[in-house]
Coordinates of C-alpha atoms and ligand atoms in Angstrom, one line a residue:
M1 CA -113.8 29.5 -73.9
D2 CA -113.3 29.8 -70.3
R3 CA -113.2 33.4 -69.0
I4 CA -113.5 33.9 -65.3
I5 CA -113.7 37.4 -63.9
G6 CA -114.0 37.2 -60.2
N7 CA -115.1 39.8 -57.7
G8 CA -111.5 40.7 -56.9
P9 CA -109.1 42.4 -59.4
V10 CA -109.4 41.3 -63.0
K11 CA -107.3 38.2 -63.5
R12 CA -104.4 38.2 -65.9
R13 CA -105.3 36.6 -69.2
V14 CA -103.3 33.6 -70.5
L15 CA -103.6 32.1 -74.0
V16 CA -103.2 28.3 -74.2
V17 CA -102.4 27.2 -77.8
E18 CA -102.7 23.4 -78.0
D19 CA -104.3 21.1 -80.6
E20 CA -105.2 18.2 -78.3
M21 CA -108.3 18.7 -76.4
I22 CA -107.3 16.6 -73.5
N23 CA -104.1 18.7 -73.1
R24 CA -106.1 21.9 -73.3
E25 CA -108.3 20.7 -70.5
L26 CA -105.4 19.6 -68.3
L27 CA -103.7 23.0 -68.6
G28 CA -107.0 24.8 -68.1
N29 CA -107.5 22.9 -64.8
M30 CA -104.0 23.9 -63.6
L31 CA -104.3 27.6 -64.5
S32 CA -107.9 28.7 -64.4
S33 CA -107.9 29.3 -60.6
H34 CA -105.2 31.9 -61.1
Y35 CA -105.8 33.2 -64.6
D36 CA -108.4 34.0 -67.1
V37 CA -107.6 31.3 -69.6
V38 CA -108.3 31.6 -73.4
Y39 CA -107.8 28.6 -75.8
A40 CA -106.8 28.2 -79.4
E41 CA -106.5 24.8 -81.1
N42 CA -103.8 25.7 -83.7
G43 CA -101.4 28.4 -84.8
K44 CA -103.9 30.2 -87.0
A45 CA -106.6 30.2 -84.4
A46 CA -104.0 31.7 -82.0
L47 CA -103.3 34.6 -84.3
D48 CA -107.0 35.2 -84.6
V49 CA -107.5 35.3 -80.9
L50 CA -104.5 37.6 -80.5
S51 CA -105.9 40.1 -82.9
E52 CA -109.4 39.8 -81.4
Y53 CA -108.1 40.6 -77.9
R54 CA -105.6 43.1 -79.3
G55 CA -102.7 41.2 -77.9
A56 CA -103.9 41.7 -74.3
F57 CA -102.4 38.6 -72.8
S58 CA -99.9 38.3 -70.0
L59 CA -98.6 35.0 -71.3
M60 CA -98.9 32.5 -74.1
L61 CA -98.4 28.7 -73.7
L62 CA -97.6 27.5 -77.1
D63 CA -97.5 23.9 -78.4
L64 CA -94.9 23.4 -81.1
R65 CA -96.5 20.6 -83.1
M66 CA -99.9 21.6 -84.5
P67 CA -101.9 21.3 -87.7
E68 CA -102.7 24.4 -89.9
M69 CA -99.9 26.5 -88.5
N70 CA -97.4 25.1 -86.1
G71 CA -95.8 26.8 -83.0
D72 CA -92.5 27.9 -84.6
E73 CA -94.3 30.1 -87.0
V74 CA -96.5 31.6 -84.3
L75 CA -93.4 32.3 -82.3
K76 CA -91.7 34.0 -85.2
K77 CA -94.7 36.1 -86.0
C78 CA -95.2 37.2 -82.5
K79 CA -91.6 38.2 -81.8
S80 CA -91.4 40.2 -85.0
D81 CA -94.6 42.1 -84.4
P82 CA -94.1 45.1 -82.1
M83 CA -97.7 44.8 -80.8
L84 CA -97.1 41.2 -79.7
S85 CA -93.5 41.0 -79.0
N86 CA -94.0 41.9 -75.4
I87 CA -96.1 38.8 -74.6
P88 CA -93.9 36.2 -73.0
I89 CA -94.1 32.8 -74.5
I90 CA -93.6 29.4 -73.0
V91 CA -93.3 26.6 -75.5
M92 CA -94.5 23.1 -74.8
T93 CA -92.8 20.1 -76.4
Q94 CA -91.4 16.6 -76.0
E95 CA -88.2 17.1 -78.1
K96 CA -85.1 18.4 -76.5
D97 CA -83.7 19.9 -79.8
A98 CA -86.9 21.9 -80.3
E99 CA -86.6 23.4 -76.9
V100 CA -83.2 24.9 -77.6
E101 CA -84.3 26.2 -81.0
S102 CA -87.4 27.9 -79.7
I103 CA -85.5 29.6 -76.9
R104 CA -83.2 30.9 -79.7
A105 CA -86.2 32.0 -81.6
G106 CA -87.4 34.2 -78.7
A107 CA -89.3 31.8 -76.4
D108 CA -88.9 32.7 -72.8
D109 CA -89.1 29.2 -71.2
F110 CA -90.3 25.7 -72.0
I111 CA -92.5 23.0 -70.4
T112 CA -92.0 19.3 -71.3
K113 CA -94.9 17.1 -72.1
P114 CA -96.7 15.3 -70.6
Y115 CA -98.1 17.8 -68.2
N116 CA -97.7 15.8 -65.0
M117 CA -96.3 18.4 -62.6
P118 CA -99.0 21.1 -62.1
E119 CA -97.1 23.0 -59.4
V120 CA -94.0 23.4 -61.5
I121 CA -96.0 24.6 -64.5
L122 CA -97.9 27.1 -62.5
A123 CA -94.8 28.4 -60.8
R124 CA -93.1 28.8 -64.2
C125 CA -96.0 30.8 -65.6
E126 CA -96.0 33.1 -62.5
R127 CA -92.3 33.7 -62.7
I128 CA -92.3 34.6 -66.4
I129 CA -95.3 36.9 -66.0
D130 CA -93.7 38.6 -63.1
L131 CA -90.4 39.1 -64.9
Y132 CA -92.1 40.6 -67.9
E133 CA -94.2 43.0 -66.0
K134 CA -91.1 44.3 -64.1
K135 CA -89.3 44.7 -67.3
T136 CA -92.1 46.7 -68.9
L137 CA -92.3 48.9 -65.9
I138 CA -88.6 49.6 -66.2
D139 CA -88.8 50.2 -69.9
S140 CA -91.6 52.8 -69.4
A141 CA -89.5 54.5 -66.8
E142 CA -86.4 54.5 -69.0
I143 CA -88.0 56.0 -72.0
D144 CA -89.7 59.3 -72.4
A145 CA -92.9 58.4 -74.2
L146 CA -93.2 61.6 -76.2
T147 CA -89.7 61.8 -77.7
G148 CA -88.3 58.3 -77.3
L149 CA -85.2 59.7 -75.6
Y150 CA -84.1 58.4 -72.3
S151 CA -85.7 59.6 -69.1
G152 CA -83.6 61.6 -66.6
D153 CA -82.9 58.9 -64.0
F154 CA -81.9 56.3 -66.5
F155 CA -79.8 58.7 -68.4
F156 CA -77.5 59.4 -65.4
E157 CA -77.4 55.7 -64.6
Y158 CA -76.3 55.0 -68.2
I159 CA -73.6 57.6 -68.0
R160 CA -72.2 56.1 -64.8
Q161 CA -72.0 52.7 -66.4
F162 CA -70.5 54.1 -69.6
E163 CA -67.9 56.0 -67.7
Q164 CA -66.6 52.8 -66.1
F165 CA -65.0 52.0 -69.4
N166 CA -64.6 55.4 -71.0
D167 CA -61.5 57.5 -70.8
S168 CA -62.2 60.0 -73.6
P169 CA -63.1 63.6 -72.9
M170 CA -66.8 64.3 -72.9
D171 CA -69.1 67.3 -73.0
A172 CA -72.4 67.9 -71.2
I173 CA -74.8 69.9 -73.3
V174 CA -78.1 71.4 -72.1
I175 CA -80.7 72.7 -74.6
D176 CA -83.5 74.8 -73.3
I177 CA -86.4 76.2 -75.4
E178 CA -87.2 79.8 -74.5
H179 CA -90.7 80.6 -73.6
F180 CA -91.9 77.2 -74.5
H181 CA -95.0 77.6 -72.4
L182 CA -96.1 80.3 -74.8
V183 CA -95.8 77.9 -77.8
N184 CA -98.2 75.6 -75.9
E185 CA -100.5 78.4 -75.1
I186 CA -100.6 80.1 -78.5
Y187 CA -100.4 77.1 -80.8
G188 CA -101.7 74.3 -78.7
R189 CA -100.1 71.3 -77.1
D190 CA -100.0 69.3 -80.3
E191 CA -97.8 71.8 -81.9
G192 CA -95.7 72.0 -78.7
D193 CA -95.3 68.2 -78.7
A194 CA -94.4 68.2 -82.4
I195 CA -91.6 70.7 -81.7
L196 CA -90.3 68.6 -78.9
R197 CA -90.3 65.5 -81.0
N198 CA -88.6 67.4 -83.8
I199 CA -85.8 68.5 -81.6
A200 CA -85.5 65.0 -80.2
N201 CA -85.2 63.6 -83.7
T202 CA -82.6 66.1 -84.7
I203 CA -80.6 65.3 -81.6
R204 CA -80.9 61.6 -82.4
T205 CA -79.6 62.2 -86.0
E206 CA -76.6 64.1 -84.5
L207 CA -76.0 61.4 -82.1
D208 CA -76.0 58.7 -84.8
K209 CA -72.7 60.2 -85.9
S210 CA -71.1 59.7 -82.5
Y211 CA -71.6 57.6 -79.4
G212 CA -73.4 60.1 -77.3
I213 CA -76.8 59.8 -75.6
A214 CA -79.6 62.2 -74.8
C215 CA -82.6 62.6 -72.6
R216 CA -85.5 64.9 -71.9
P217 CA -85.3 65.4 -68.1
S218 CA -88.2 67.9 -68.0
A219 CA -90.8 69.5 -70.3
D220 CA -88.6 71.7 -72.6
I221 CA -85.1 70.7 -71.6
F222 CA -82.8 68.3 -73.3
F223 CA -79.5 66.9 -72.0
I224 CA -76.9 65.5 -74.3
Y225 CA -73.8 63.6 -73.3
H226 CA -71.4 63.8 -76.2
P227 CA -67.8 63.1 -77.0
Q228 CA -65.8 66.4 -76.9
T229 CA -66.1 68.4 -80.0
E230 CA -64.5 71.6 -81.1
D231 CA -67.3 73.1 -83.2
Y232 CA -70.8 73.3 -81.9
S233 CA -72.1 75.6 -84.5
A234 CA -73.0 72.6 -86.7
L235 CA -75.3 71.2 -84.0
E236 CA -76.7 74.6 -83.4
D237 CA -77.4 75.2 -87.1
H238 CA -78.8 71.7 -87.6
I239 CA -81.3 72.0 -84.8
N240 CA -82.3 75.6 -85.7
K241 CA -82.8 74.5 -89.3
E242 CA -84.9 71.5 -88.3
I243 CA -87.2 73.3 -86.0
G244 CA -87.5 76.0 -88.6
A245 CA -88.2 73.6 -91.4
D246 CA -91.6 72.1 -90.5
S247 CA -93.0 73.9 -87.6
L248 CA -95.9 76.4 -87.5
S249 CA -94.5 78.4 -84.7
S250 CA -90.9 78.2 -85.6
A251 CA -90.5 81.9 -85.7
K252 CA -91.3 82.1 -82.0
I253 CA -88.7 79.6 -81.0
R254 CA -85.3 80.4 -79.6
L255 CA -83.1 77.7 -78.2
R256 CA -80.5 78.3 -75.5
I257 CA -77.5 75.9 -75.6
G258 CA -75.3 75.6 -72.6
I259 CA -72.1 73.5 -72.8
N260 CA -69.9 72.2 -70.1
K261 CA -66.9 71.3 -72.2
N262 CA -64.6 68.4 -71.2
V263 CA -66.5 67.6 -68.0
D264 CA -64.5 67.2 -64.8
K265 CA -64.7 63.5 -64.3
S266 CA -64.1 63.8 -60.5
A267 CA -67.5 65.5 -60.2
S268 CA -70.8 63.7 -60.6
P269 CA -72.8 63.5 -63.9
E270 CA -75.6 65.5 -62.2
Q271 CA -73.1 68.3 -61.5
W272 CA -71.8 68.3 -65.1
F273 CA -75.3 69.0 -66.3
D274 CA -76.0 71.5 -63.5
H275 CA -73.0 73.4 -64.7
A276 CA -74.1 73.2 -68.4
K277 CA -77.5 74.4 -67.2
L278 CA -75.8 77.4 -65.5
A279 CA -74.2 78.4 -68.8
C280 CA -77.5 77.9 -70.5
N281 CA -79.3 80.1 -67.9
G282 CA -76.7 82.8 -68.4
L283 CA -78.1 83.3 -71.9
R284 CA -81.5 84.4 -70.5
R285 CA -80.6 88.0 -70.7
D286 CA -78.4 87.9 -73.7
Y287 CA -80.2 88.0 -77.0
T288 CA -77.0 88.3 -79.1
K289 CA -76.0 84.6 -78.4
T290 CA -77.7 81.2 -78.3
L291 CA -74.7 79.2 -77.2
A292 CA -72.6 79.6 -74.0
F293 CA -69.9 77.6 -72.3
Y294 CA -69.6 76.9 -68.6
D295 CA -66.8 78.9 -67.0
S296 CA -65.6 77.5 -63.7
A297 CA -64.0 80.8 -62.6
L298 CA -67.3 82.6 -63.2
H299 CA -69.1 79.9 -61.3
E300 CA -66.8 80.3 -58.3
K301 CA -67.5 84.0 -58.3
Q302 CA -71.2 83.3 -58.5
L303 CA -71.0 80.9 -55.6
Y304 CA -69.0 83.4 -53.7
H305 CA -71.6 86.1 -54.3
A306 CA -74.4 83.7 -53.4
R307 CA -72.5 83.0 -50.1
L308 CA -72.2 86.7 -49.4
I309 CA -75.9 87.3 -50.0
N310 CA -76.8 84.3 -47.8
D311 CA -74.6 85.6 -45.0
I312 CA -75.5 89.3 -44.9
D313 CA -78.4 89.1 -42.3
R314 CA -76.4 87.0 -39.9
A315 CA -73.4 89.3 -40.4
I316 CA -75.5 92.3 -39.4
E317 CA -76.9 90.5 -36.3
D318 CA -73.4 89.3 -35.3
H319 CA -71.9 92.8 -35.8
D320 CA -69.5 91.5 -38.4
F321 CA -69.9 94.7 -40.3
I322 CA -67.8 97.5 -38.8
V323 CA -67.3 101.1 -39.8
Y324 CA -63.8 102.5 -40.4
Y325 CA -62.9 106.1 -40.8
Q326 CA -60.4 107.8 -43.1
P327 CA -59.4 111.4 -42.4
K328 CA -59.6 114.3 -44.9
Y329 CA -57.0 117.0 -44.4
G330 CA -57.2 120.6 -45.4
I331 CA -53.8 121.4 -47.1
Q332 CA -53.9 125.1 -48.1
G333 CA -52.7 126.4 -44.7
E334 CA -49.2 126.1 -43.3
K335 CA -49.8 122.8 -41.8
P336 CA -52.4 120.1 -42.8
V337 CA -55.5 120.4 -40.7
L338 CA -58.0 117.5 -39.9
R339 CA -61.2 118.7 -41.4
S340 CA -63.5 115.7 -41.7
A341 CA -63.6 112.0 -42.3
E342 CA -65.2 109.4 -44.6
A343 CA -67.1 106.4 -43.1
L344 CA -66.2 103.2 -45.0
I345 CA -67.7 99.9 -44.3
R346 CA -65.7 96.7 -43.6
W347 CA -66.9 93.1 -43.4
K348 CA -65.0 90.9 -40.9
H349 CA -66.3 87.6 -42.1
P350 CA -65.8 84.8 -39.5
E351 CA -64.7 82.3 -42.2
L352 CA -63.7 84.4 -45.2
G353 CA -61.7 87.0 -43.3
M354 CA -61.8 90.7 -44.1
I355 CA -63.9 91.5 -47.2
S356 CA -63.4 94.8 -49.1
P357 CA -66.5 96.8 -49.9
G358 CA -65.4 96.7 -53.5
D359 CA -66.4 93.0 -53.4
F360 CA -69.8 93.3 -51.9
I361 CA -71.1 96.9 -52.4
P362 CA -71.7 96.5 -56.2
L363 CA -73.2 93.0 -55.5
F364 CA -75.6 94.4 -52.9
E365 CA -76.4 97.4 -55.1
G366 CA -77.6 94.8 -57.7
N367 CA -80.2 93.4 -55.4
G368 CA -81.1 96.3 -53.1
L369 CA -79.4 94.9 -50.0
V370 CA -77.0 97.8 -50.0
Q371 CA -79.8 99.9 -48.4
K372 CA -79.6 97.9 -45.2
L373 CA -75.8 98.3 -45.0
D374 CA -76.0 102.0 -45.7
R375 CA -78.5 102.6 -43.0
F376 CA -76.3 100.7 -40.6
V377 CA -73.3 102.8 -41.6
W378 CA -75.3 106.1 -41.3
E379 CA -76.5 105.0 -37.8
E380 CA -73.0 104.1 -36.7
A381 CA -71.5 107.3 -38.1
G382 CA -74.2 109.4 -36.4
K383 CA -73.4 107.8 -33.0
Q384 CA -69.7 108.2 -33.6
I385 CA -69.8 111.9 -34.4
A386 CA -71.9 112.6 -31.3
E387 CA -69.5 110.5 -29.2
W388 CA -66.4 112.4 -30.4
K389 CA -68.3 115.7 -30.1
S390 CA -69.1 115.1 -26.4
K391 CA -65.6 113.7 -25.7
Y392 CA -63.5 116.4 -27.5
G393 CA -65.8 119.4 -27.5
F394 CA -65.9 119.9 -31.2
T395 CA -67.2 118.1 -34.3
V396 CA -65.4 116.1 -36.9
P397 CA -67.9 116.0 -39.7
V398 CA -68.2 112.6 -41.2
S399 CA -69.3 111.9 -44.8
V400 CA -71.2 108.7 -45.5
N401 CA -71.7 107.1 -48.9
V402 CA -75.2 107.2 -50.3
S403 CA -75.8 104.5 -52.8
R404 CA -77.6 104.9 -56.1
I405 CA -80.3 102.6 -54.7
D406 CA -81.0 104.9 -51.8
I407 CA -82.0 107.7 -54.1
Y408 CA -85.2 105.8 -54.9
D409 CA -86.0 105.3 -51.2
P410 CA -88.9 107.7 -50.4
E411 CA -87.9 107.5 -46.8
L412 CA -84.3 108.7 -47.4
E413 CA -84.7 112.2 -46.1
N414 CA -86.7 111.0 -43.0
T415 CA -84.1 108.3 -42.2
L416 CA -81.2 110.8 -42.3
L417 CA -83.1 113.5 -40.3
G418 CA -84.0 110.8 -37.8
I419 CA -80.4 109.9 -37.3
L420 CA -79.5 113.5 -36.8
K421 CA -82.2 114.0 -34.3
K422 CA -81.4 110.9 -32.3
N423 CA -77.8 112.1 -31.9
E424 CA -78.5 115.8 -31.7
L425 CA -76.6 116.7 -34.8
T426 CA -77.1 119.2 -37.6
T427 CA -76.9 118.7 -41.3
K428 CA -73.5 120.3 -41.3
E429 CA -72.0 117.4 -39.3
L430 CA -73.2 114.4 -41.5
L431 CA -72.1 114.9 -45.1
L432 CA -73.4 112.8 -48.0
E433 CA -71.3 111.3 -50.8
I434 CA -73.0 110.3 -54.0
T435 CA -71.0 108.7 -56.8
E436 CA -70.9 110.6 -60.1
S437 CA -72.2 107.6 -62.1
A438 CA -75.5 107.7 -60.1
Y439 CA -76.0 111.1 -61.6
S440 CA -76.0 109.7 -65.1
D441 CA -78.4 106.8 -64.2
N442 CA -81.4 109.0 -63.7
A443 CA -80.3 112.6 -63.6
A444 CA -83.8 114.0 -63.2
R445 CA -84.6 111.9 -60.1
L446 CA -81.2 112.5 -58.6
I447 CA -81.3 116.3 -59.0
E448 CA -84.8 116.3 -57.4
V449 CA -83.6 114.2 -54.4
V450 CA -80.4 116.2 -54.0
N451 CA -82.3 119.5 -54.2
T452 CA -84.6 118.4 -51.3
L453 CA -81.7 117.2 -49.2
R454 CA -79.9 120.5 -49.8
Q455 CA -83.0 122.5 -48.9
K456 CA -82.9 120.7 -45.5
G457 CA -79.3 121.8 -45.2
F458 CA -77.3 118.7 -46.1
R459 CA -74.1 119.1 -48.0
I460 CA -73.6 116.8 -51.0
E461 CA -70.2 115.6 -52.2
M462 CA -70.0 114.2 -55.7
D463 CA -67.8 111.1 -55.3
D464 CA -65.5 109.6 -57.9
F465 CA -65.8 112.7 -60.1
G466 CA -64.3 112.0 -63.6
S467 CA -65.3 108.3 -63.6
G468 CA -68.8 108.9 -64.7
Y469 CA -70.1 110.5 -67.9
S470 CA -71.6 113.7 -66.7
S471 CA -71.9 116.2 -69.5
L472 CA -70.7 119.7 -68.9
N473 CA -74.3 120.8 -69.5
M474 CA -75.5 118.6 -66.7
L475 CA -72.8 119.7 -64.4
T476 CA -74.0 123.3 -64.5
S477 CA -77.5 122.2 -63.4
I478 CA -76.4 119.8 -60.7
P479 CA -76.6 121.2 -57.2
I480 CA -73.4 120.0 -55.4
D481 CA -71.2 121.3 -52.6
V482 CA -67.9 119.4 -53.1
L483 CA -66.2 117.5 -55.9
K484 CA -64.2 114.4 -55.0
M485 CA -61.7 113.9 -57.8
D486 CA -61.6 110.3 -58.9
M487 CA -58.6 108.4 -57.5
K488 CA -57.2 107.2 -60.9
F489 CA -56.3 110.8 -61.9
V490 CA -54.2 111.3 -58.8
K491 CA -52.6 107.9 -59.1
N492 CA -51.1 108.8 -62.5
M493 CA -50.8 112.5 -62.3
L494 CA -47.0 112.5 -61.8
N495 CA -46.1 110.1 -64.5
D496 CA -48.7 110.7 -67.1
D497 CA -49.3 114.0 -68.7
K498 CA -52.9 113.3 -69.6
S499 CA -53.9 112.5 -66.0
L500 CA -52.2 115.7 -64.9
K501 CA -54.2 117.7 -67.4
L502 CA -57.4 116.0 -66.3
C503 CA -56.6 116.9 -62.7
E504 CA -56.2 120.5 -63.9
L505 CA -59.5 120.2 -65.7
V506 CA -61.3 119.1 -62.6
M507 CA -59.8 122.0 -60.7
D508 CA -61.1 124.4 -63.5
I509 CA -64.6 122.9 -63.3
S510 CA -64.6 123.2 -59.5
R511 CA -63.7 126.9 -59.8
F512 CA -66.4 127.3 -62.4
L513 CA -68.9 125.7 -60.1
D514 CA -67.4 127.5 -57.1
V515 CA -67.0 124.3 -55.0
P516 CA -63.9 122.9 -53.2
V517 CA -62.1 119.7 -54.4
V518 CA -61.2 116.7 -52.4
A519 CA -58.4 114.6 -54.0
E520 CA -58.7 110.9 -53.1
G521 CA -56.0 108.3 -53.2
V522 CA -53.1 110.6 -52.4
E523 CA -50.2 108.4 -51.3
E524 CA -47.1 110.5 -51.8
K525 CA -45.8 113.9 -50.7
A526 CA -45.1 114.9 -54.3
Q527 CA -48.8 114.3 -55.2
L528 CA -49.9 116.4 -52.3
D529 CA -47.5 119.3 -53.2
K530 CA -48.6 119.2 -56.8
L531 CA -52.3 119.2 -55.8
R532 CA -51.7 122.1 -53.4
S533 CA -50.1 124.1 -56.1
M534 CA -53.1 123.5 -58.3
G535 CA -55.4 124.9 -55.7
C536 CA -56.9 121.6 -54.3
E537 CA -58.2 122.2 -50.8
L538 CA -58.7 118.8 -49.3
I539 CA -56.8 115.5 -49.4
Q540 CA -57.8 112.0 -48.5
G541 CA -55.4 109.1 -48.9
Y542 CA -52.9 106.7 -47.5
Y543 CA -50.4 109.6 -47.3
F544 CA -52.2 110.6 -44.1
S545 CA -53.9 107.4 -43.2
K546 CA -55.7 104.3 -44.4
P547 CA -59.3 104.0 -43.2
V548 CA -59.0 102.9 -39.5
P549 CA -61.3 101.8 -36.7
P550 CA -62.8 104.5 -34.5
D551 CA -60.3 104.2 -31.6
E552 CA -57.4 104.7 -33.9
F553 CA -59.1 107.6 -35.6
A554 CA -59.4 109.2 -32.2
K555 CA -55.6 109.6 -32.1
F556 CA -55.8 112.0 -35.2
I557 CA -58.4 114.1 -33.3
E558 CA -56.2 114.1 -30.2
K559 CA -53.2 115.2 -32.2
E560 CA -55.2 118.1 -33.6
I561 CA -55.9 119.3 -30.1
Ligands
C2E601 P1 -65.1 105.6 -52.2 O1 -66.4 106.1 -51.6 O2 -64.6 106.3 -53.4 O3 -64.0 105.4 -51.1 C1 -62.7 105.6 -51.2 C2 -61.9 104.3 -51.4 O4 -60.6 104.6 -51.7 C3 -61.9 103.5 -50.1 O5 -61.9 102.2 -50.5 C4 -60.6 103.9 -49.5 O6 -60.1 102.9 -48.7 C5 -59.8 104.0 -50.8 N1 -58.6 104.8 -50.6 C6 -58.5 105.9 -49.9 N2 -57.2 106.4 -49.9 C7 -56.5 105.6 -50.8 C8 -55.2 105.6 -51.2 O7 -54.4 106.5 -50.9 N3 -54.8 104.6 -52.1 C9 -55.7 103.7 -52.4 N4 -55.2 102.7 -53.3 N5 -56.9 103.6 -52.0 C10 -57.4 104.6 -51.2 P2 -62.8 101.1 -49.8 O8 -63.0 101.4 -48.4 O9 -62.3 99.8 -50.2 O10 -64.2 101.4 -50.5 C11 -64.4 101.2 -51.8 C12 -65.7 101.7 -52.3 O11 -66.8 101.0 -51.7 C13 -66.0 103.2 -51.9 O12 -65.3 104.0 -52.7 C14 -67.5 103.2 -52.0 O13 -67.9 103.4 -53.3 C15 -67.9 101.9 -51.5 N6 -68.3 101.9 -50.1 C16 -67.5 101.8 -49.0 N7 -68.3 101.9 -47.9 C17 -69.6 102.1 -48.3 C18 -70.8 102.3 -47.7 O14 -71.0 102.3 -46.4 N8 -71.9 102.4 -48.5 C19 -71.8 102.4 -49.8 N9 -72.9 102.6 -50.5 N10 -70.7 102.3 -50.5 C20 -69.5 102.1 -49.7
MG602 MG1 -67.0 107.7 -51.0
MG603 MG1 -64.5 108.0 -54.0

């Protein structure tokens, strides 16, 4: 046996199966400069060599006519044995018929005897080896070794090819295992792998019933491309039952299933699964469900919100935020008198146009960015009060909104006092509005903060009163200076008896607490008259004016003079 291992990289090993010694030598001479050549003189010897070397051959050259066991039989055995089927085989024969037959039986090429064209033989061997190695490389990239499902890249390629012929509606499904890393950490990787294989097998059984395909694009995530179905609870049940059936750690496992139903074929397969993933991720905080569907309207909204969050810093720099002012009028005298104003933020977005605070304040309250905006508004309002004061010789107090997030800012008091100092104002000139629902969030904290602010002299207006859930008991202990009646009572007070009664109730509470009421959202004279007769002191609403930019607001001040 001739095994040459040079100084360079180990040579590829080739098995020559040939009964005639002279032929073995001929082939050996042709190949041994390129390959590590191993010989066998008949079919049986070939199988022995294969098992001795554990099938580690890059190529087999196989004579068809041999004693003991001939080539056909070796070919059949090799192609039906998973350990050997990936060895390419070139058959060697003189008969034309045999060539065709052996190609049918799985041979990859043939060489005709006698062996009188060494370059051609060598070139054929090289080509076949090269082809097989490339194919093996592709196979290993296509298939996830752990689960036998497709790999991510190939999965998408497959879908693209499939879609060239497919018109039926399809669904993209994402399955994610919650806290999978914990399973690995607590029960070990073997158990983790077993669970993954189990889920993969369950998915495969499901797919056997249809023509879908699946892949495992990353550790604990599975993608399924599936003909559209109405009922997913079967799949859900099946998988849950399977992973519960024979797994140690089953009790710890929760799956999240996100479905992008009837995918939009004008988008890309990657997008279909991105969207299913969004639905899946949406289940993170929801322990009541394990299955969710992608909702494009919701997605649009999320994109819009992401855009707003992305744009906020630039908007502040570019002065896209502006402060509008809405007057509050005292109505108990003969004529309405301008008493104060509310500062309300506006976002003039260069591409999206005017955005209402109702669209971005709740969003920025969710991630704390509202603090930046509030500071900006307070600064602007401070400057504005000082400017009007020096121009007209008297103060129009302005109330600013203090968000529930600001209450947790230890610097709140200092920030506000700093603004007053910078503009030479007193606490009677900058009023603070805090929405009622903030009181129910964390009453203790709020009462503490409000008390300190009041001790400094600030006046606190409870905004949107009636929309929150303040208990009567809490109301008596809350330190406030003004109640702002929620707009929805005013809106319906003239056509709905209940709303009118609630307005009366708010008036009663204000008398009990001994604080004045501001009615918001007053649009009609009839509402104003009714509120006046009920004892309401202040009115804010479109009846007098919408919130307007500072120069327009100046006209109200001038009218007053
Ligand atoms: P809010 O503090 O209760 O402000 C009153 C809202 O009612 C304003 O809406 C105002 O334009 C609107 N409004 C006033 N009169 C009428 C009326 O007669 N009819 C109707 N239909 N609406 C009227 P806006 O400016 O859209 O603000 C909405 C909410 O956004 C505010 O409610 C407040 O909670 C919040 N907000 C606005 N600016 C700021 C701010 O600078 N900081 C914080 N934290 N929140 C703000
Ligand atoms: Mg307000
Ligand atoms: Mg309000």
